[in-house]
XYZ file of C-alpha atoms in Angstrom:
312
model
C 0.000 0.000 0.000
C 1.252 3.451 -0.815
C 2.023 5.557 2.230
C -0.081 8.679 2.484
C 1.460 11.581 4.342
C -0.782 14.325 5.635
C 1.279 17.493 5.586
C 0.754 19.921 8.433
C -0.315 23.421 7.423
C -0.336 24.950 10.887
C 1.648 23.863 13.933
C 1.217 24.975 17.533
C 3.936 23.724 19.860
C 4.318 24.498 23.550
C 7.217 23.511 25.796
C 8.217 24.456 29.302
C 11.272 26.665 29.803
C 13.457 23.802 31.087
C 12.872 21.673 28.005
C 13.590 24.538 25.700
C 16.789 25.832 27.215
C 18.048 22.601 28.716
C 18.595 24.048 32.177
C 17.014 25.922 35.032
C 17.158 29.632 34.470
C 19.181 32.269 36.279
C 19.652 35.852 35.226
C 23.191 35.365 33.877
C 21.942 32.561 31.663
C 19.270 34.663 29.994
C 21.461 35.401 26.968
C 22.505 31.771 26.630
C 18.880 30.713 26.953
C 17.862 33.038 24.153
C 20.527 31.667 21.832
C 19.778 28.135 22.944
C 16.020 28.369 22.459
C 16.460 30.029 19.080
C 18.589 27.085 17.929
C 16.024 24.610 19.273
C 13.214 26.510 17.517
C 15.090 26.553 14.207
C 15.863 22.841 14.452
C 12.171 22.124 15.053
C 11.051 24.292 12.145
C 13.474 22.514 9.785
C 11.473 19.315 10.354
C 8.298 20.936 8.997
C 7.214 21.776 5.441
C 8.436 25.135 4.132
C 5.047 26.804 3.860
C 3.816 25.606 7.243
C 2.725 28.286 9.745
C 4.383 27.645 13.094
C 3.618 29.167 16.470
C 5.877 28.078 19.341
C 5.398 29.079 22.983
C 7.424 28.625 26.155
C 5.464 28.345 29.421
C 6.091 27.404 33.078
C 4.131 24.124 32.832
C 2.340 21.914 30.326
C -0.989 20.099 29.960
C -0.803 17.261 27.441
C -2.641 14.129 26.330
C 0.093 11.606 25.444
C 0.033 10.243 21.912
C -1.474 6.931 21.016
C -5.151 7.443 21.632
C -7.385 10.434 22.243
C -8.757 8.565 25.264
C -5.328 8.552 26.967
C -5.299 10.264 30.348
C -4.377 13.973 30.021
C -1.545 15.019 32.309
C -0.816 18.266 34.105
C 2.973 18.494 34.156
C 3.892 21.305 36.493
C 7.545 20.382 37.036
C 10.112 18.666 34.887
C 10.568 18.769 31.160
C 7.581 18.478 28.851
C 6.209 19.760 25.583
C 3.882 18.920 22.719
C 3.100 19.897 19.143
C -0.309 19.994 17.491
C -0.097 19.577 13.717
C -3.155 20.728 11.797
C -3.494 19.483 8.212
C -5.591 21.250 5.593
C -9.181 20.877 6.813
C -12.048 21.512 4.396
C -14.051 24.544 5.411
C -11.602 25.569 8.160
C -8.973 28.282 7.979
C -6.388 28.529 10.769
C -3.906 31.369 10.772
C -1.297 32.834 13.076
C -1.006 36.492 14.030
C 1.317 38.720 16.045
C 0.895 42.224 17.474
C 3.833 43.755 19.294
C 3.729 46.910 21.362
C 5.027 49.914 19.479
C 7.145 51.992 21.855
C 6.419 55.190 19.903
C 2.676 54.669 19.677
C 0.470 54.536 22.743
C -2.651 53.777 20.734
C -2.896 50.466 18.912
C -3.767 50.815 15.237
C -6.958 48.764 14.954
C -6.660 48.430 11.173
C -4.099 45.724 11.983
C -6.994 43.534 13.194
C -8.527 43.439 9.718
C -5.134 42.616 8.164
C -4.850 39.690 10.573
C -8.343 38.441 9.677
C -9.718 39.298 13.124
C -12.194 41.958 11.945
C -14.726 41.957 9.094
C -14.430 38.188 8.993
C -17.940 36.707 9.366
C -16.495 33.177 9.575
C -14.237 33.919 12.553
C -15.219 31.573 15.386
C -12.335 31.132 17.831
C -9.256 33.178 18.725
C -6.541 31.692 20.955
C -4.457 34.570 22.341
C -1.128 34.462 24.150
C 0.511 37.482 25.753
C 4.292 37.384 26.195
C 6.721 39.425 28.330
C 3.779 40.359 30.529
C 6.147 41.698 33.211
C 7.159 44.583 30.932
C 5.716 47.980 31.718
C 2.628 48.658 29.621
C 2.113 44.965 28.794
C -1.231 44.646 30.589
C -2.513 47.838 29.015
C -1.450 46.567 25.587
C -3.173 43.227 26.170
C -6.392 45.112 27.011
C -6.070 47.063 23.741
C -5.982 43.780 21.835
C -8.568 41.818 23.818
C -11.268 44.482 24.253
C -12.065 45.085 20.543
C -12.168 41.302 19.967
C -14.517 40.752 22.896
C -17.558 40.113 20.738
C -20.340 37.767 21.634
C -19.965 35.661 18.522
C -16.283 34.860 19.061
C -14.761 32.509 21.594
C -11.595 34.019 23.067
C -9.240 31.958 25.232
C -5.577 31.801 26.158
C -3.142 33.185 28.675
C 0.167 34.829 29.456
C 3.211 32.776 28.429
C 6.915 33.302 29.191
C 7.930 33.897 25.588
C 7.318 32.818 22.045
C 10.084 31.097 20.131
C 8.627 30.598 16.665
C 6.336 32.512 14.432
C 7.305 31.593 10.910
C 5.118 34.212 9.289
C 7.368 36.776 10.998
C 10.233 38.549 9.354
C 13.132 36.613 10.863
C 15.169 39.716 11.680
C 12.452 40.863 14.085
C 13.755 39.795 17.456
C 11.040 38.544 19.760
C 12.114 38.918 23.325
C 12.543 42.601 24.013
C 9.113 43.998 23.243
C 5.881 42.731 24.745
C 2.967 41.670 22.647
C 0.344 39.132 21.715
C 0.575 36.138 19.388
C -2.158 33.695 18.545
C -4.168 31.418 16.311
C -7.469 32.332 14.683
C -9.931 29.629 13.594
C -12.432 30.575 10.880
C -15.125 28.439 9.259
C -18.901 28.084 9.511
C -18.681 24.469 10.728
C -16.510 25.296 13.767
C -18.205 25.087 17.151
C -16.699 26.112 20.446
C -17.402 26.847 24.106
C -15.430 27.958 27.160
C -15.898 27.867 30.908
C -13.962 29.717 33.567
C -12.947 27.962 36.788
C -12.418 30.834 39.205
C -10.558 30.887 42.522
C -13.561 29.386 44.338
C -13.237 26.179 42.321
C -10.948 24.380 44.728
C -12.125 20.770 45.049
C -13.203 17.847 42.901
C -16.902 18.600 43.182
C -16.671 22.224 41.997
C -14.173 21.326 39.242
C -16.557 18.671 37.945
C -19.486 21.095 38.107
C -17.580 23.432 35.753
C -16.971 20.543 33.327
C -20.664 19.739 33.487
C -21.446 23.265 32.275
C -19.019 22.751 29.398
C -20.636 19.403 28.601
C -24.043 21.104 28.508
C -22.841 23.217 25.559
C -23.411 20.058 23.479
C -20.328 20.543 21.333
C -19.848 17.410 19.167
C -16.931 15.465 20.618
C -15.642 13.847 17.445
C -12.893 15.900 15.749
C -12.693 18.154 18.804
C -9.717 19.418 20.832
C -9.778 20.578 24.441
C -7.540 23.384 25.681
C -6.740 24.153 29.306
C -5.105 27.452 30.259
C -4.368 27.504 33.990
C -2.582 29.815 36.394
C 0.761 28.617 37.805
C -0.836 29.264 41.205
C -3.381 26.482 40.617
C -2.530 22.829 40.004
C -1.690 20.620 42.960
C -0.886 23.529 45.311
C -4.362 24.953 44.832
C -6.030 21.556 45.236
C -4.132 20.798 48.454
C -1.562 18.387 46.999
C -4.034 16.455 44.843
C -2.467 16.352 41.407
C -4.095 16.415 37.971
C -7.472 17.422 39.398
C -8.740 19.588 36.535
C -7.445 17.321 33.752
C -9.085 14.342 35.488
C -12.379 16.224 35.809
C -12.203 17.044 32.081
C -11.489 13.413 31.174
C -14.484 12.235 33.224
C -16.908 14.255 31.066
C -14.963 14.120 27.775
C -13.454 10.619 27.635
C -12.430 10.908 23.968
C -11.375 14.537 23.604
C -7.613 15.113 23.843
C -6.649 17.993 26.168
C -3.693 20.349 25.682
C -2.558 23.575 27.276
C -0.291 25.149 29.838
C 0.233 26.746 33.227
C 0.919 30.450 32.719
C 1.009 33.894 34.315
C -2.601 34.964 33.742
C -5.606 33.632 31.854
C -7.800 34.934 29.038
C -11.385 33.720 28.743
C -14.813 33.563 30.343
C -17.944 31.445 30.507
C -19.056 31.531 26.910
C -21.338 28.744 25.846
C -22.381 29.039 22.226
C -25.426 27.392 20.708
C -25.289 25.528 17.408
C -26.157 28.564 15.306
C -23.353 30.429 17.022
C -25.477 32.802 19.033
C -24.293 33.342 22.560
C -26.561 33.302 25.526
C -27.556 36.842 26.473
C -25.191 38.644 28.801
C -27.115 41.930 29.147
C -24.699 43.484 26.655
C -22.111 43.901 29.368
C -18.718 42.970 27.994
C -17.394 39.862 29.717
C -14.268 40.343 31.755
C -11.649 38.280 29.951
C -8.414 38.796 31.896
C -7.916 36.840 35.102
C -5.444 35.461 37.618
C -5.617 32.238 39.705
C -8.215 30.779 37.331
C -8.395 28.065 34.675
C -10.043 28.476 31.280
C -11.311 25.282 29.624
C -12.091 25.451 25.912
C -13.520 23.028 23.355
C -12.936 23.569 19.636
C -14.859 21.342 17.226
C -13.468 21.478 13.687
C -16.526 20.083 11.922
C -17.428 16.543 11.018
C -14.818 14.635 9.041
C -16.083 13.046 5.871
């Protein structure tokens, strides 16, 4: 039989800082880390097709469903080396693209025409935007993140993501542009009429098995088809086993209980983006009294389902 290779068109990979730089980080090693992670990123990109869009992130911890079967147990890996890559082939009726906005030191006001260029405005098929802020410790970073998130905070779009340590790859970027010194936002946008999605927010009060499972039950009630669906978990580094009083893997286990065949991926980061946003089949959100949902949080977890349509 002839081998058929499905070429990836878009790749999202996430690794923790230790994996990427090969050592724990101290201030003196920052420069070495930058060189090191750039080499790792380039080596990874060489393995992928030339025209593939790649977005690579470095985070403090990882959530991953090990390969083999979508029903494998997802794992929250808060310490130690870990990483994963999601390779998206060409999917009929679905467009996935990467974007990047970096803070312009000279300009306090973000030029919103850049949204349209990135396919995030005037795009009736836009369904889901995964957003990742980087260098969030820089002055003005939070304000900049608000400038990006607020205009996108529309009822018909699912927004989810979080603050990462850095991004290492964005192949649509001009390679001379040095990520690392500015702060900004990178992400993936999913467009296509067949896409369905929903998110729930687990706030600070969700601190035991019962309340974690209740949040998953709300997500389950969104009735998103589970075939050809990916789960994403964006959690605060302050959650995990410390938050659940030494019980590990609590949120990933709660997810698996309600979604036995949906693989779960994500990270532990420095702040979360998302809210309770359950969308009905015709992509109309439940009414929220026209008050814009608050999307930026700390000490929370955002759980997201993205259904890419039924496979023929």
